[in-house]
Short mmCIF file of C-alpha atoms in Angstrom, two decimals:
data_model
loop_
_atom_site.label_atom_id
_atom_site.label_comp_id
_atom_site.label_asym_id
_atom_site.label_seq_id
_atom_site.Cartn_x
_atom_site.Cartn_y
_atom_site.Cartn_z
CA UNK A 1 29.76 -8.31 7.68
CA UNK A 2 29.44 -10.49 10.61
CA UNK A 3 27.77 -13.59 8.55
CA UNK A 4 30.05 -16.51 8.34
CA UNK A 5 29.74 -19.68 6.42
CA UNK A 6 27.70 -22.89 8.05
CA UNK A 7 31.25 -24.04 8.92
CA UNK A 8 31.98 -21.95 10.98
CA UNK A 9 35.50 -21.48 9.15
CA UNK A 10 34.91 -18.34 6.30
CA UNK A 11 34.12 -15.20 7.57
CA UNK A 12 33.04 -11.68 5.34
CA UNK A 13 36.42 -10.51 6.03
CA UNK A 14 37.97 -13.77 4.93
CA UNK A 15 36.68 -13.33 1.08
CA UNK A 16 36.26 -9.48 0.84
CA UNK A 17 38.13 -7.27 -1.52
CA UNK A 18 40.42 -6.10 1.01
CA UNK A 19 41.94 -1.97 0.66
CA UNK A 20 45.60 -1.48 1.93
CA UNK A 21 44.56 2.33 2.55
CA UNK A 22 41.62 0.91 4.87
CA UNK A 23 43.64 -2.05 6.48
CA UNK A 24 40.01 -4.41 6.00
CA UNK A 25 37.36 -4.83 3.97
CA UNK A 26 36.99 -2.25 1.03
CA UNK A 27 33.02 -0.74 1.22
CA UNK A 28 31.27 -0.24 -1.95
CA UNK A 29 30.72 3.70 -2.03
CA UNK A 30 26.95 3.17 -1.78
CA UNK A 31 27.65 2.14 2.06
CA UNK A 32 28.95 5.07 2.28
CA UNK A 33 26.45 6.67 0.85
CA UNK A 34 24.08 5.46 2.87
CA UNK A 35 26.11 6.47 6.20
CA UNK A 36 25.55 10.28 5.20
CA UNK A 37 23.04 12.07 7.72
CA UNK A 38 20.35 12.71 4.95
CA UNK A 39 21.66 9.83 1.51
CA UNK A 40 18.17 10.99 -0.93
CA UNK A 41 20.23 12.92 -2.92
CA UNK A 42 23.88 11.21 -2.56
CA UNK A 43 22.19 7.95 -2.76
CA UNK A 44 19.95 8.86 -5.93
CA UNK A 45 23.18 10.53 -7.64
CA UNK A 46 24.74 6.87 -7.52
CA UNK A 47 21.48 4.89 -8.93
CA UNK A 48 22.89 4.07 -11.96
CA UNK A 49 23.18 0.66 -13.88
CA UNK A 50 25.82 -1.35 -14.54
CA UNK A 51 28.39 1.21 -13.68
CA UNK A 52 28.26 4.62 -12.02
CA UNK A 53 30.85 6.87 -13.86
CA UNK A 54 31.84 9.99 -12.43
CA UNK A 55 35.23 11.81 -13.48
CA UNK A 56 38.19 9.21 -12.83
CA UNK A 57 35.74 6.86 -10.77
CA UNK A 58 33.81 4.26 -11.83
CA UNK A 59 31.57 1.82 -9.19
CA UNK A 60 30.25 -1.38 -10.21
CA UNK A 61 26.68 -1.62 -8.96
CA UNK A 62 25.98 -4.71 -10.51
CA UNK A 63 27.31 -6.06 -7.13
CA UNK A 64 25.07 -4.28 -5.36
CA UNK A 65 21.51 -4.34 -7.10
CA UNK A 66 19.77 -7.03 -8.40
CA UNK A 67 16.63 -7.75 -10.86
CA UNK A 68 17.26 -4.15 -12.05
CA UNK A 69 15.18 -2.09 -14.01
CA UNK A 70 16.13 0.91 -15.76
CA UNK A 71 14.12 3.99 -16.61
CA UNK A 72 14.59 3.96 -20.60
CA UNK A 73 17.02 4.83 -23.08
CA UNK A 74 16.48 8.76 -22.79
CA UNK A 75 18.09 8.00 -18.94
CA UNK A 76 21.29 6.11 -20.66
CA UNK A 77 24.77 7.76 -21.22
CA UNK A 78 27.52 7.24 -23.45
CA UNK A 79 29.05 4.09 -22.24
CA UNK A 80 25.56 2.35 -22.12
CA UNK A 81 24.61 3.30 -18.02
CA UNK A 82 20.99 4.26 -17.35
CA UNK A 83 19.14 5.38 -14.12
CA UNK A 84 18.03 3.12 -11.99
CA UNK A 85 14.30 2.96 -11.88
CA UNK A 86 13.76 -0.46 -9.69
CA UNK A 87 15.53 -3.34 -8.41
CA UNK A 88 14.14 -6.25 -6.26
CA UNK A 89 16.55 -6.30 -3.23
CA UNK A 90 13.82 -4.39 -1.41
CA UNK A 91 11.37 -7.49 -2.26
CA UNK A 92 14.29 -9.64 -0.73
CA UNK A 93 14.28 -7.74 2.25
CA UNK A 94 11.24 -7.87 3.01
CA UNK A 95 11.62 -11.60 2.43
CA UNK A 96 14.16 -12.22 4.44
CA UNK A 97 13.64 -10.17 7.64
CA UNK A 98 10.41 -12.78 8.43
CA UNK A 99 13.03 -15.20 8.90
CA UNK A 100 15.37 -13.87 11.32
CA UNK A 101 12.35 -14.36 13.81
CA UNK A 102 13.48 -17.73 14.24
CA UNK A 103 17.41 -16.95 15.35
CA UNK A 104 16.06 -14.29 18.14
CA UNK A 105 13.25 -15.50 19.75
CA UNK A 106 13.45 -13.44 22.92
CA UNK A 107 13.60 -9.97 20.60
CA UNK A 108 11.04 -8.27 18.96
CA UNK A 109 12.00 -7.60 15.14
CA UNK A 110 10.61 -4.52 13.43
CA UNK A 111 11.08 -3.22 9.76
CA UNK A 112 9.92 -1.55 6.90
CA UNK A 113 10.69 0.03 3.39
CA UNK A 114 9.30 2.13 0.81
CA UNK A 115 7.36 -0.97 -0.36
CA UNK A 116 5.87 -2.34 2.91
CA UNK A 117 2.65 -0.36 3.09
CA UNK A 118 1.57 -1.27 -0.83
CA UNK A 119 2.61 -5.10 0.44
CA UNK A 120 0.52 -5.15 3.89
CA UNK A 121 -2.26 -3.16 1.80
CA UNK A 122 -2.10 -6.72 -0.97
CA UNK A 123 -1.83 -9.48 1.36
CA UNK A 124 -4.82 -7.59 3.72
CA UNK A 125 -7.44 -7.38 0.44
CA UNK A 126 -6.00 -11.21 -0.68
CA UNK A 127 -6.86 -12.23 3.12
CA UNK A 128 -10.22 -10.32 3.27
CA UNK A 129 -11.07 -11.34 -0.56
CA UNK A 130 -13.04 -14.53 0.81
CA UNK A 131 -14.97 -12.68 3.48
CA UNK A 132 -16.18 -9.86 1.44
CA UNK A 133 -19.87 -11.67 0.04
CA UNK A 134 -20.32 -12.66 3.60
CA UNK A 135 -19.34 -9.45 4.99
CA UNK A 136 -21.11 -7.25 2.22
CA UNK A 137 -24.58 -9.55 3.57
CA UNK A 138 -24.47 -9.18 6.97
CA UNK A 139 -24.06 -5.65 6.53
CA UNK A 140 -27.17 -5.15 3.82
CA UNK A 141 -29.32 -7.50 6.65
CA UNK A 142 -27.98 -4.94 9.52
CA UNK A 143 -28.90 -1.97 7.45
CA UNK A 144 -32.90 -3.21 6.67
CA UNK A 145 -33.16 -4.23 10.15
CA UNK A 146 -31.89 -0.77 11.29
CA UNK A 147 -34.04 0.83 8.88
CA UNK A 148 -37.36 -0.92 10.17
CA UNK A 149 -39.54 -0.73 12.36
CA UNK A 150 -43.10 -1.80 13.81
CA UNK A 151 -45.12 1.41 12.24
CA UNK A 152 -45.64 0.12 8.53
CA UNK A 153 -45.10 3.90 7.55
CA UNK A 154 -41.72 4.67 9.59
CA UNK A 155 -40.21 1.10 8.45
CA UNK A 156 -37.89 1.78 5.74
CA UNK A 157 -35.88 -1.47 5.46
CA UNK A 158 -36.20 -0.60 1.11
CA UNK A 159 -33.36 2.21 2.48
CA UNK A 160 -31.38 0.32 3.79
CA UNK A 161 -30.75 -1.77 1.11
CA UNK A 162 -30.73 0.80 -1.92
CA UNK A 163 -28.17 2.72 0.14
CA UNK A 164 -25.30 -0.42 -0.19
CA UNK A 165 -26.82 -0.90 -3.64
CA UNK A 166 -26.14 2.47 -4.33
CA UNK A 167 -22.59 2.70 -2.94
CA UNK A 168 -21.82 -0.77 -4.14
CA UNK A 169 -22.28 0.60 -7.60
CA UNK A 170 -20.46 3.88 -7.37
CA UNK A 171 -17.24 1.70 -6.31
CA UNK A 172 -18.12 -0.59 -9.30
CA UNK A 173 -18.29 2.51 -11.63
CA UNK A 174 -15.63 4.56 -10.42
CA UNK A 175 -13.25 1.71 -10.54
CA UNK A 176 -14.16 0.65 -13.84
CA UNK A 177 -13.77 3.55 -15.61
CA UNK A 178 -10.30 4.11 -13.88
CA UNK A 179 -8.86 0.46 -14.99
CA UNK A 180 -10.70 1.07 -18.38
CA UNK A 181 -8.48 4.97 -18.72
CA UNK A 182 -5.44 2.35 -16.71
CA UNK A 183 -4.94 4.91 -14.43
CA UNK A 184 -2.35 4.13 -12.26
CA UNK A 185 -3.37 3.05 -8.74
CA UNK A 186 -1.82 3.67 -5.41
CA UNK A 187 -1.95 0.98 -2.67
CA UNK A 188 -4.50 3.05 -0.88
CA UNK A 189 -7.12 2.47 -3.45
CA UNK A 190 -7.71 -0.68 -2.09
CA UNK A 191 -9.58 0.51 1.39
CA UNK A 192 -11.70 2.71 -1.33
CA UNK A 193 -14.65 0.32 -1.23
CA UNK A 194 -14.78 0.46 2.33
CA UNK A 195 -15.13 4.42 2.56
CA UNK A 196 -17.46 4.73 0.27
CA UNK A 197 -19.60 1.89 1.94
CA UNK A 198 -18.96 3.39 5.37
CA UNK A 199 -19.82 7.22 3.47
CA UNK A 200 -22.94 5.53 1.62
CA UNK A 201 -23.91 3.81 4.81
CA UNK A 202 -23.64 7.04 7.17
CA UNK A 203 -25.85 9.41 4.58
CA UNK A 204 -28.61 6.44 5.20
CA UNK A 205 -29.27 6.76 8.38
CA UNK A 206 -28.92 10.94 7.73
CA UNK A 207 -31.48 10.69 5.13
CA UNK A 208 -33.42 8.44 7.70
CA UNK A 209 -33.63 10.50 10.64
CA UNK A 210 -34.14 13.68 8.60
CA UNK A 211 -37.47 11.84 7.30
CA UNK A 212 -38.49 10.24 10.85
CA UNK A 213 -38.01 13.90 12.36
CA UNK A 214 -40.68 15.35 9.39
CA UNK A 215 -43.30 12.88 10.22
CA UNK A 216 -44.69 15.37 12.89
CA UNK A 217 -44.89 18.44 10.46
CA UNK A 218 -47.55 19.06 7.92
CA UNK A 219 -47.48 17.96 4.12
CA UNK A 220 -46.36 21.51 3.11
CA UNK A 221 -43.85 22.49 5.89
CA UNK A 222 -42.49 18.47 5.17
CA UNK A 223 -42.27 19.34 1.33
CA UNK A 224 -40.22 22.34 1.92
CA UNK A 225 -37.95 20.98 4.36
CA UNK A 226 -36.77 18.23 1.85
CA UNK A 227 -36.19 20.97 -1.09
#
């Protein structure tokens, strides 16, 4: 309510619908919605599109939301309003609030929304897409070196390297058959690959050390151990 126009000369309350019962600016109900201690439900009973209709009162939220998506025709009412499933002011939030930055440069702006983790979770996997072949190396060459050793019977580097294989293909499989079944995916999925490479990596050197620590013991006593 405090934007004004690049002249300087237009103000909000200059072009608002204006309420002789308020004596200013008439608020759409969702602000005041929004103003109640706990708005789920009160804001969630008003998330309907193009009108919200309830006894004598009817709200235009086509003023309100925009890029709207409703949630089908089993959602819609008489006069043709459905419930709100999605709309894309959120996205122009979060595109907007980067920008303000630039008008306080001595403050420190923080936000978020229901949609900011699953968009920090994208941009981090389209940022770390290039790295991963170099990343997913240097980790198989750390994991042979790790597993070797100068007594031709202890070195295991072979280990090393079927461990990532293996947990490189369980990722591969598992994901697969989800997107094959289109399963719908959270934004957590994508640090999936890196647990199960951390997991995969972490039974290696369990595996490892279990071995090492049977060298001492006879064949028999060895045998039984690993069954």
């Amino acid at each position: 309510q405090s934007l004004r126009s690049s002249d300087n000369l237009t103000s909000f309350d200059d072009v608002c619908l204006s309420s002789a019962l308020t004596g200013g600016c008439a608020l759409h109900p969702f602000a005041f919605a929004l103003e109640d201690p706990d708005p789920v439900l009160s804001a969630q009973f008003m998330l309907r599109y193009p009108l919200f209709v309830f006894a004598n009162l009817t709200v235009d939220n086509a003023v309100v939301f925009g890029g709207v998506s409703t949630r089908g025709a089993q959602t819609r009412d008489s006069r043709g309003n459905a419930a709100i499933d999605k709309a894309k002011w959120i996205a122009q939030f979060l595109a907007t609030m980067p920008k303000l930055r630039a008008h306080f440069p001595n403050a420190t702006l923080y936000w978020t929304s229901s949609q900011s983790l699953a968009k920090e979770m994208e941009r981090n996997g389209h940022l770390l897409i290039p790295w991963m072949p170099w990343m997913a190396l240097v980790l198989v060459v750390f994991c042979m070196l790790i597993c070797s050793s100068l007594d031709p019977v202890r070195s295991q580097p072979w280990v090393g390297f079927c461990a990532m294989l293996n947990a490189t293909m369980a990722t591969i499989a598992s994901t697969s058959t989800l997107l094959y079944l289109q399963y719908p995916f959270l934004p957590l999925v994508f640090i999936m690959p890196f647990l199960v490479v951390s997991i995969g990596t972490d039974n290696m050197f369990l595996m490892l050390k279990s071995w090492r620590m049977g060298q001492a013991l006879e064949v028999e006593e060895r045998s039984r151990m690993e069954f």
